[in-house]
Amino acid sequence: MVFFKARPGWQSPYPKVTPEGVFWRRRRFMTSLIGAGVGLAASAGGCRRSGPMDADLERSLGVPLPAVPRHRAFADAGREPTPQRYASSYNNYYEFGGSKNIWASAQALPTDPWKLDVSGLVKNPVSFDLEDLTRQFELEERIYRFRCVEAWAMVVPWIGFPMRALMALVEPTAAAKYVRFTSFYDPMVTPGPNFGFARNLPWPYTEGLTVAEMANELAFFAVGVYGRTLPKQHGAPIRMVVPWKYGFKGAKAIVRIEFVAEQPATYWNTLAPNEYGFEANVEPDVPHPRWSQAKERLVGESTALFTWEEQPTVIYNGYGEWVAGLYG
Ligand SMILES: Nc1nc2c(c(=O)[nH]1)N[C@H]1C(S)=C(S)[C@@H](COP(=O)(O)O)O[C@H]1N2
Ligand SMILES: [Mo]
């Protein structure tokens, strides 16, 4: 096993912390008062599995990928990878609803054929299909920590390629300062929590990085996970992974990447700018306006039993060695 240089707070147990995501819960509650009947009980905690994987869940997982090399620096996240039956059945994917239990409905996402357009301030705009992506970029595995802004966390063995490999191909011009990523959206397929207040959500889901962040060694595009192609609930066929930032920065099912001069509007930042900043780095000392970020709860067996295992949150999610220089 490869161990990193000691990073503060990689381990050690911790006591109880606040529950998550009141933003949505509060609104679901209000909707229920209006009598919209949206399956509240089911959405509050998501459907947990403690035993072997459910057959339907297993069918939702992708197809096995050929073995790929594991990136040496990211072979060990200091915690065990989260068992897939938990990671792939506890998701955030608001296009398919406001609960964590969207893995079955996400199977409606049409991923074949898929086109990813890269355009804007680049020398070589390009339109990829899925085969292009897996042919043109060397795939590797990286085991990354993952931290949602709602304070749940996991460890995920992604398969994909560094974002900067794509940048090298399209060659952003000097005028490019930001990058805007757009997720698949078709209201016929991805209705989202499409009721009441939620009719005016700023779809499609978009996210953004600075060009410097995208060029960082850590920034990654995942096309697989747990040795297989990406399941739809994780954002098939290609999603962003930026492990030093809160999970919402990692847009799923990317259809468009645009290099631009100004900071782009993004989904959560548009919806609630005081709660979801554009930068959104993991920072234990900067509380969300409605909860502390000092601790995080690990998804796993304990999720099933509703006795979340808690750990201290680490600055930049433990990846300061790579990214602290971006924010000096
Ligand atoms: N298109 C899209 N991307 C998204 C989301 C979403 O609702 N739609 N949710 C984000 C949030 S809040 C989190 S925590 C992660 C969850 O990723 P996972 O379900 O693969 O664990 O996806 C992010 N990417
Ligand atoms: Mo999240």
Tab-separated table of C-alpha atoms and ligand atoms in Angstrom:
chain	number	residue	atom	x	y	z
A	1	MET	CA	0.000	0.000	0.000
A	2	VAL	CA	1.146	3.494	-0.839
A	3	PHE	CA	0.771	6.025	1.922
A	4	PHE	CA	0.732	9.753	1.497
A	5	LYS	CA	2.735	12.156	3.508
A	6	ALA	CA	0.735	12.675	6.678
A	7	ARG	CA	-2.179	14.995	6.059
A	8	PRO	CA	-3.851	16.540	9.058
A	9	GLY	CA	-7.017	14.801	10.156
A	10	TRP	CA	-7.070	11.996	7.554
A	11	GLN	CA	-8.340	9.739	10.365
A	12	SER	CA	-9.792	9.671	13.880
A	13	PRO	CA	-13.398	9.160	14.969
A	14	TYR	CA	-15.764	11.945	15.945
A	15	PRO	CA	-19.120	12.523	17.658
A	16	LYS	CA	-22.526	13.440	16.162
A	17	VAL	CA	-23.242	16.188	13.648
A	18	THR	CA	-26.253	17.920	12.041
A	19	PRO	CA	-28.345	16.339	9.301
A	20	GLU	CA	-28.197	17.558	5.713
A	21	GLY	CA	-29.845	19.372	2.901
A	22	VAL	CA	-32.677	21.307	4.500
A	23	PHE	CA	-32.944	23.383	1.331
A	24	TRP	CA	-34.777	20.609	-0.490
A	25	ARG	CA	-36.328	18.954	2.485
A	26	ARG	CA	-37.961	22.138	3.616
A	27	ARG	CA	-39.508	22.634	0.215
A	28	ARG	CA	-40.617	19.029	-0.075
A	29	PHE	CA	-42.292	19.502	3.255
A	30	MET	CA	-44.052	22.616	2.056
A	31	THR	CA	-45.139	20.823	-1.069
A	32	SER	CA	-46.567	18.010	1.021
A	33	LEU	CA	-48.643	20.515	2.906
A	34	ILE	CA	-50.133	21.592	-0.397
A	35	GLY	CA	-50.916	17.926	-0.895
A	36	ALA	CA	-48.812	17.199	-3.948
A	37	GLY	CA	-48.083	13.644	-2.783
A	38	VAL	CA	-44.449	13.340	-3.720
A	39	GLY	CA	-43.314	10.360	-1.680
A	40	LEU	CA	-41.838	12.183	1.257
A	41	ALA	CA	-41.109	9.282	3.517
A	42	ALA	CA	-39.125	7.505	0.846
A	43	SER	CA	-37.052	10.546	0.008
A	44	ALA	CA	-36.011	11.590	3.478
A	45	GLY	CA	-33.284	9.011	3.982
A	46	GLY	CA	-33.143	7.142	0.693
A	47	CYS	CA	-33.466	3.392	0.431
A	48	ARG	CA	-30.649	1.733	2.350
A	49	ARG	CA	-29.230	-1.698	1.796
A	50	SER	CA	-27.177	-3.492	4.344
A	51	GLY	CA	-26.941	-6.932	2.747
A	52	PRO	CA	-25.607	-8.090	-0.608
A	53	MET	CA	-26.505	-5.974	-3.603
A	54	ASP	CA	-30.065	-5.931	-4.809
A	55	ALA	CA	-30.421	-7.525	-8.280
A	56	ASP	CA	-32.016	-4.428	-9.821
A	57	LEU	CA	-29.294	-2.228	-8.418
A	58	GLU	CA	-26.684	-4.621	-9.781
A	59	ARG	CA	-28.288	-4.401	-13.240
A	60	SER	CA	-28.018	-0.614	-13.098
A	61	LEU	CA	-24.232	-0.800	-12.825
A	62	GLY	CA	-22.171	-0.388	-15.976
A	63	VAL	CA	-20.286	-3.007	-17.956
A	64	PRO	CA	-16.801	-4.108	-16.859
A	65	LEU	CA	-13.930	-2.026	-18.252
A	66	PRO	CA	-10.566	-3.521	-19.183
A	67	ALA	CA	-8.079	-3.187	-16.316
A	68	VAL	CA	-6.477	0.256	-16.203
A	69	PRO	CA	-3.435	1.466	-14.243
A	70	ARG	CA	-4.090	2.993	-10.845
A	71	HIS	CA	-2.568	6.452	-10.395
A	72	ARG	CA	0.166	6.001	-7.774
A	73	ALA	CA	-0.538	9.180	-5.837
A	74	PHE	CA	-4.251	8.352	-5.680
A	75	ALA	CA	-4.100	4.660	-4.879
A	76	ASP	CA	-5.055	5.152	-1.254
A	77	ALA	CA	-7.386	7.795	0.152
A	78	GLY	CA	-6.585	6.981	3.764
A	79	ARG	CA	-10.023	5.397	4.133
A	80	GLU	CA	-11.536	2.262	2.667
A	81	PRO	CA	-13.448	2.756	-0.595
A	82	THR	CA	-17.183	2.940	0.062
A	83	PRO	CA	-18.859	-0.364	-0.917
A	84	GLN	CA	-20.564	0.196	-4.257
A	85	ARG	CA	-23.967	-0.930	-3.041
A	86	TYR	CA	-23.994	2.204	-0.882
A	87	ALA	CA	-22.230	4.659	-3.204
A	88	SER	CA	-24.424	3.734	-6.179
A	89	SER	CA	-27.745	3.853	-4.340
A	90	TYR	CA	-27.280	7.097	-2.398
A	91	ASN	CA	-26.977	9.864	-4.972
A	92	ASN	CA	-27.747	13.471	-5.680
A	93	TYR	CA	-29.176	13.920	-9.159
A	94	TYR	CA	-31.931	16.491	-9.087
A	95	GLU	CA	-32.857	15.978	-12.733
A	96	PHE	CA	-34.381	12.722	-11.465
A	97	GLY	CA	-35.877	14.007	-8.220
A	98	GLY	CA	-35.070	15.568	-4.893
A	99	SER	CA	-34.274	12.399	-2.919
A	100	LYS	CA	-31.115	10.306	-2.579
A	101	ASN	CA	-32.952	7.300	-3.954
A	102	ILE	CA	-32.956	8.125	-7.680
A	103	TRP	CA	-30.817	5.268	-8.988
A	104	ALA	CA	-33.777	3.423	-10.549
A	105	SER	CA	-35.379	6.470	-12.186
A	106	ALA	CA	-31.981	7.601	-13.505
A	107	GLN	CA	-31.941	4.506	-15.711
A	108	ALA	CA	-34.140	6.532	-18.121
A	109	LEU	CA	-31.123	8.667	-19.073
A	110	PRO	CA	-30.350	8.054	-22.777
A	111	THR	CA	-26.553	7.680	-23.083
A	112	ASP	CA	-26.096	6.029	-26.469
A	113	PRO	CA	-25.340	7.787	-28.737
A	114	TRP	CA	-23.644	10.583	-26.768
A	115	LYS	CA	-22.018	13.754	-27.977
A	116	LEU	CA	-19.740	16.029	-25.983
A	117	ASP	CA	-19.001	19.402	-27.582
A	118	VAL	CA	-15.992	21.425	-26.509
A	119	SER	CA	-16.072	24.989	-27.784
A	120	GLY	CA	-15.550	28.656	-26.952
A	121	LEU	CA	-12.131	30.233	-26.523
A	122	VAL	CA	-10.081	27.304	-27.834
A	123	LYS	CA	-7.861	26.773	-30.862
A	124	ASN	CA	-9.373	23.383	-31.697
A	125	PRO	CA	-13.073	23.066	-30.935
A	126	VAL	CA	-14.067	19.413	-30.989
A	127	SER	CA	-17.135	17.224	-30.803
A	128	PHE	CA	-16.524	13.825	-29.234
A	129	ASP	CA	-18.619	10.732	-29.274
A	130	LEU	CA	-18.109	8.232	-26.499
A	131	GLU	CA	-15.670	6.004	-28.371
A	132	ASP	CA	-13.522	9.063	-29.200
A	133	LEU	CA	-13.201	9.807	-25.508
A	134	THR	CA	-12.114	6.358	-24.439
A	135	ARG	CA	-9.839	6.027	-27.491
A	136	GLN	CA	-8.142	9.422	-27.310
A	137	PHE	CA	-7.482	9.559	-23.601
A	138	GLU	CA	-5.583	7.037	-21.551
A	139	LEU	CA	-7.823	5.805	-18.788
A	140	GLU	CA	-6.585	5.384	-15.237
A	141	GLU	CA	-8.077	4.681	-11.833
A	142	ARG	CA	-7.989	7.195	-8.985
A	143	ILE	CA	-9.363	6.560	-5.531
A	144	TYR	CA	-10.642	9.919	-4.339
A	145	ARG	CA	-12.357	11.205	-1.257
A	146	PHE	CA	-15.738	12.723	-2.011
A	147	ARG	CA	-17.489	15.326	0.127
A	148	CYS	CA	-21.022	16.634	-0.455
A	149	VAL	CA	-21.849	20.122	0.836
A	150	GLU	CA	-24.587	18.390	2.884
A	151	ALA	CA	-21.783	16.835	4.997
A	152	TRP	CA	-21.939	13.255	3.779
A	153	ALA	CA	-18.750	11.777	2.418
A	154	MET	CA	-17.437	8.662	0.736
A	155	VAL	CA	-14.397	7.210	-1.017
A	156	VAL	CA	-14.795	6.368	-4.695
A	157	PRO	CA	-12.561	4.486	-7.170
A	158	TRP	CA	-13.161	6.516	-10.337
A	159	ILE	CA	-11.895	5.540	-13.793
A	160	GLY	CA	-11.276	8.283	-16.311
A	161	PHE	CA	-8.698	10.797	-17.446
A	162	PRO	CA	-7.326	14.109	-16.200
A	163	MET	CA	-9.141	17.217	-17.417
A	164	ARG	CA	-5.860	18.682	-18.519
A	165	ALA	CA	-5.456	15.962	-21.143
A	166	LEU	CA	-8.565	17.358	-22.809
A	167	MET	CA	-7.235	20.902	-22.439
A	168	ALA	CA	-4.037	19.908	-24.211
A	169	LEU	CA	-6.121	18.707	-27.143
A	170	VAL	CA	-8.390	21.747	-27.527
A	171	GLU	CA	-5.774	24.376	-26.510
A	172	PRO	CA	-7.611	27.173	-24.705
A	173	THR	CA	-6.561	30.643	-25.879
A	174	ALA	CA	-5.050	33.237	-23.538
A	175	ALA	CA	-8.462	34.914	-23.296
A	176	ALA	CA	-10.028	31.819	-21.672
A	177	LYS	CA	-10.300	32.337	-17.908
A	178	TYR	CA	-13.244	30.107	-16.941
A	179	VAL	CA	-14.872	26.891	-18.092
A	180	ARG	CA	-18.574	26.147	-18.128
A	181	PHE	CA	-19.842	22.556	-18.018
A	182	THR	CA	-23.412	21.688	-18.997
A	183	SER	CA	-25.294	18.519	-18.034
A	184	PHE	CA	-27.778	16.637	-20.190
A	185	TYR	CA	-31.271	18.059	-19.883
A	186	ASP	CA	-34.507	17.069	-21.537
A	187	PRO	CA	-37.622	17.795	-19.478
A	188	MET	CA	-39.320	14.753	-21.036
A	189	VAL	CA	-36.611	12.457	-19.614
A	190	THR	CA	-35.293	14.357	-16.610
A	191	PRO	CA	-38.345	15.926	-14.975
A	192	GLY	CA	-36.520	16.821	-11.764
A	193	PRO	CA	-38.571	17.802	-8.753
A	194	ASN	CA	-40.855	19.446	-11.287
A	195	PHE	CA	-43.648	20.685	-9.071
A	196	GLY	CA	-44.610	23.896	-7.349
A	197	PHE	CA	-41.575	26.057	-6.585
A	198	ALA	CA	-39.321	23.716	-8.533
A	199	ARG	CA	-40.814	24.542	-11.926
A	200	ASN	CA	-38.469	27.488	-12.203
A	201	LEU	CA	-35.177	25.754	-11.447
A	202	PRO	CA	-32.296	27.032	-13.587
A	203	TRP	CA	-31.993	23.934	-15.818
A	204	PRO	CA	-29.878	22.663	-17.380
A	205	TYR	CA	-27.520	21.893	-14.497
A	206	THR	CA	-24.311	23.796	-15.143
A	207	GLU	CA	-21.050	24.110	-13.255
A	208	GLY	CA	-17.853	26.068	-13.674
A	209	LEU	CA	-14.155	26.125	-12.847
A	210	THR	CA	-11.367	28.559	-13.496
A	211	VAL	CA	-9.021	27.468	-16.265
A	212	ALA	CA	-6.283	27.109	-13.618
A	213	GLU	CA	-8.472	24.764	-11.553
A	214	MET	CA	-9.280	22.679	-14.600
A	215	ALA	CA	-5.553	22.414	-15.374
A	216	ASN	CA	-4.823	21.122	-11.864
A	217	GLU	CA	-3.544	17.566	-11.587
A	218	LEU	CA	-6.587	16.527	-9.508
A	219	ALA	CA	-9.345	17.656	-11.887
A	220	PHE	CA	-10.718	14.533	-13.535
A	221	PHE	CA	-13.373	13.300	-15.939
A	222	ALA	CA	-14.847	9.973	-14.870
A	223	VAL	CA	-16.200	7.523	-17.439
A	224	GLY	CA	-16.154	4.601	-15.030
A	225	VAL	CA	-16.287	3.628	-11.381
A	226	TYR	CA	-15.658	0.410	-9.414
A	227	GLY	CA	-14.048	-1.198	-12.480
A	228	ARG	CA	-17.067	-0.638	-14.734
A	229	THR	CA	-18.500	2.053	-16.968
A	230	LEU	CA	-20.251	4.805	-15.052
A	231	PRO	CA	-23.790	3.891	-13.901
A	232	LYS	CA	-26.424	6.413	-14.903
A	233	GLN	CA	-27.042	7.409	-11.293
A	234	HIS	CA	-23.388	8.584	-11.091
A	235	GLY	CA	-23.637	10.679	-14.256
A	236	ALA	CA	-23.017	8.350	-17.203
A	237	PRO	CA	-21.401	8.493	-19.593
A	238	ILE	CA	-19.013	11.225	-18.390
A	239	ARG	CA	-19.007	13.440	-15.286
A	240	MET	CA	-16.663	15.879	-13.554
A	241	VAL	CA	-14.701	14.913	-10.423
A	242	VAL	CA	-13.046	17.751	-8.466
A	243	PRO	CA	-12.346	16.144	-5.076
A	244	TRP	CA	-11.178	19.264	-3.222
A	245	LYS	CA	-14.533	20.940	-3.838
A	246	TYR	CA	-18.015	20.123	-2.601
A	247	GLY	CA	-19.797	17.427	-4.605
A	248	PHE	CA	-22.205	19.786	-6.372
A	249	LYS	CA	-19.249	21.166	-8.381
A	250	GLY	CA	-18.985	17.767	-10.124
A	251	ALA	CA	-21.636	17.993	-12.835
A	252	LYS	CA	-22.956	14.713	-14.250
A	253	ALA	CA	-23.730	13.597	-17.797
A	254	ILE	CA	-21.727	16.362	-19.474
A	255	VAL	CA	-22.825	17.381	-22.981
A	256	ARG	CA	-21.008	20.698	-23.390
A	257	ILE	CA	-17.776	22.310	-22.223
A	258	GLU	CA	-17.209	25.978	-23.051
A	259	PHE	CA	-14.097	28.030	-22.433
A	260	VAL	CA	-15.135	31.593	-21.619
A	261	ALA	CA	-13.695	34.913	-20.446
A	262	GLU	CA	-16.047	35.646	-17.522
A	263	GLN	CA	-17.206	33.592	-14.545
A	264	PRO	CA	-20.243	31.651	-15.787
A	265	ALA	CA	-23.582	31.435	-14.002
A	266	THR	CA	-23.997	27.998	-12.423
A	267	TYR	CA	-27.006	26.042	-11.199
A	268	TRP	CA	-26.650	26.128	-7.397
A	269	ASN	CA	-24.974	29.496	-7.331
A	270	THR	CA	-27.924	30.934	-9.256
A	271	LEU	CA	-30.449	29.194	-7.002
A	272	ALA	CA	-28.919	30.190	-3.653
A	273	PRO	CA	-25.734	32.282	-4.024
A	274	ASN	CA	-25.329	32.783	-0.273
A	275	GLU	CA	-25.349	29.012	0.324
A	276	TYR	CA	-23.443	27.647	-2.681
A	277	GLY	CA	-20.478	29.720	-3.755
A	278	PHE	CA	-18.816	29.453	-7.133
A	279	GLU	CA	-15.511	28.326	-5.620
A	280	ALA	CA	-17.035	25.865	-3.138
A	281	ASN	CA	-13.791	24.401	-1.790
A	282	VAL	CA	-14.105	22.020	1.163
A	283	GLU	CA	-13.358	24.200	4.189
A	284	PRO	CA	-14.156	22.882	7.681
A	285	ASP	CA	-14.009	26.354	9.230
A	286	VAL	CA	-16.448	27.965	6.811
A	287	PRO	CA	-19.935	26.842	7.859
A	288	HIS	CA	-22.810	26.574	5.449
A	289	PRO	CA	-25.344	29.237	6.537
A	290	ARG	CA	-27.557	26.442	7.890
A	291	TRP	CA	-25.083	23.858	9.243
A	292	SER	CA	-21.491	23.336	10.323
A	293	GLN	CA	-18.939	21.890	7.905
A	294	ALA	CA	-16.541	20.847	10.692
A	295	LYS	CA	-17.474	17.168	10.470
A	296	GLU	CA	-18.633	14.750	7.815
A	297	ARG	CA	-20.659	11.533	7.848
A	298	LEU	CA	-19.431	8.501	5.968
A	299	VAL	CA	-21.796	6.711	3.614
A	300	GLY	CA	-21.735	2.954	4.223
A	301	GLU	CA	-23.103	0.315	6.530
A	302	SER	CA	-23.751	3.031	9.099
A	303	THR	CA	-26.003	4.856	6.591
A	304	ALA	CA	-28.159	1.762	6.414
A	305	LEU	CA	-28.440	1.662	10.176
A	306	PHE	CA	-28.889	5.439	10.485
A	307	THR	CA	-25.892	5.543	12.821
A	308	TRP	CA	-23.609	7.587	10.609
A	309	GLU	CA	-19.911	7.252	11.260
A	310	GLU	CA	-18.516	10.749	11.710
A	311	GLN	CA	-15.077	12.162	10.941
A	312	PRO	CA	-13.541	15.616	10.996
A	313	THR	CA	-13.651	17.503	7.686
A	314	VAL	CA	-10.201	18.264	6.268
A	315	ILE	CA	-9.284	21.502	4.457
A	316	TYR	CA	-9.511	21.003	0.666
A	317	ASN	CA	-10.835	17.538	1.525
A	318	GLY	CA	-7.215	16.534	2.222
A	319	TYR	CA	-5.878	17.637	-1.177
A	320	GLY	CA	-4.146	20.848	-0.097
A	321	GLU	CA	-0.820	19.503	-1.303
A	322	TRP	CA	-2.146	19.816	-4.878
A	323	VAL	CA	-4.470	22.789	-4.758
A	324	ALA	CA	-3.572	25.130	-1.888
A	325	GLY	CA	-1.347	27.097	-4.302
A	326	LEU	CA	-4.385	28.003	-6.420
A	327	TYR	CA	-5.868	30.036	-3.583
A	328	GLY	CA	-2.845	31.684	-1.927
B	1	LIG	N1	-26.307	17.105	-13.444
B	1	LIG	C1	-26.173	16.999	-12.110
B	1	LIG	N2	-24.959	16.833	-11.588
B	1	LIG	C2	-24.803	16.712	-10.243
B	1	LIG	C3	-25.915	16.822	-9.375
B	1	LIG	C4	-27.193	17.013	-9.958
B	1	LIG	O1	-28.225	17.112	-9.281
B	1	LIG	N3	-27.293	17.087	-11.327
B	1	LIG	N4	-25.732	16.751	-8.008
B	1	LIG	C5	-24.391	17.101	-7.502
B	1	LIG	C6	-24.234	16.824	-6.085
B	1	LIG	S1	-24.998	17.877	-4.995
B	1	LIG	C7	-23.448	15.802	-5.634
B	1	LIG	S2	-23.133	15.602	-3.985
B	1	LIG	C8	-22.856	14.826	-6.582
B	1	LIG	C9	-23.261	13.418	-6.189
B	1	LIG	O2	-22.591	12.487	-6.988
B	1	LIG	P1	-22.924	10.935	-6.830
B	1	LIG	O3	-24.407	10.804	-6.813
B	1	LIG	O4	-22.291	10.265	-8.017
B	1	LIG	O5	-22.322	10.499	-5.550
B	1	LIG	O6	-23.264	15.043	-7.941
B	1	LIG	C10	-23.302	16.400	-8.308
B	1	LIG	N5	-23.555	16.501	-9.728
B	2	MO	MO	-23.978	17.517	-2.973
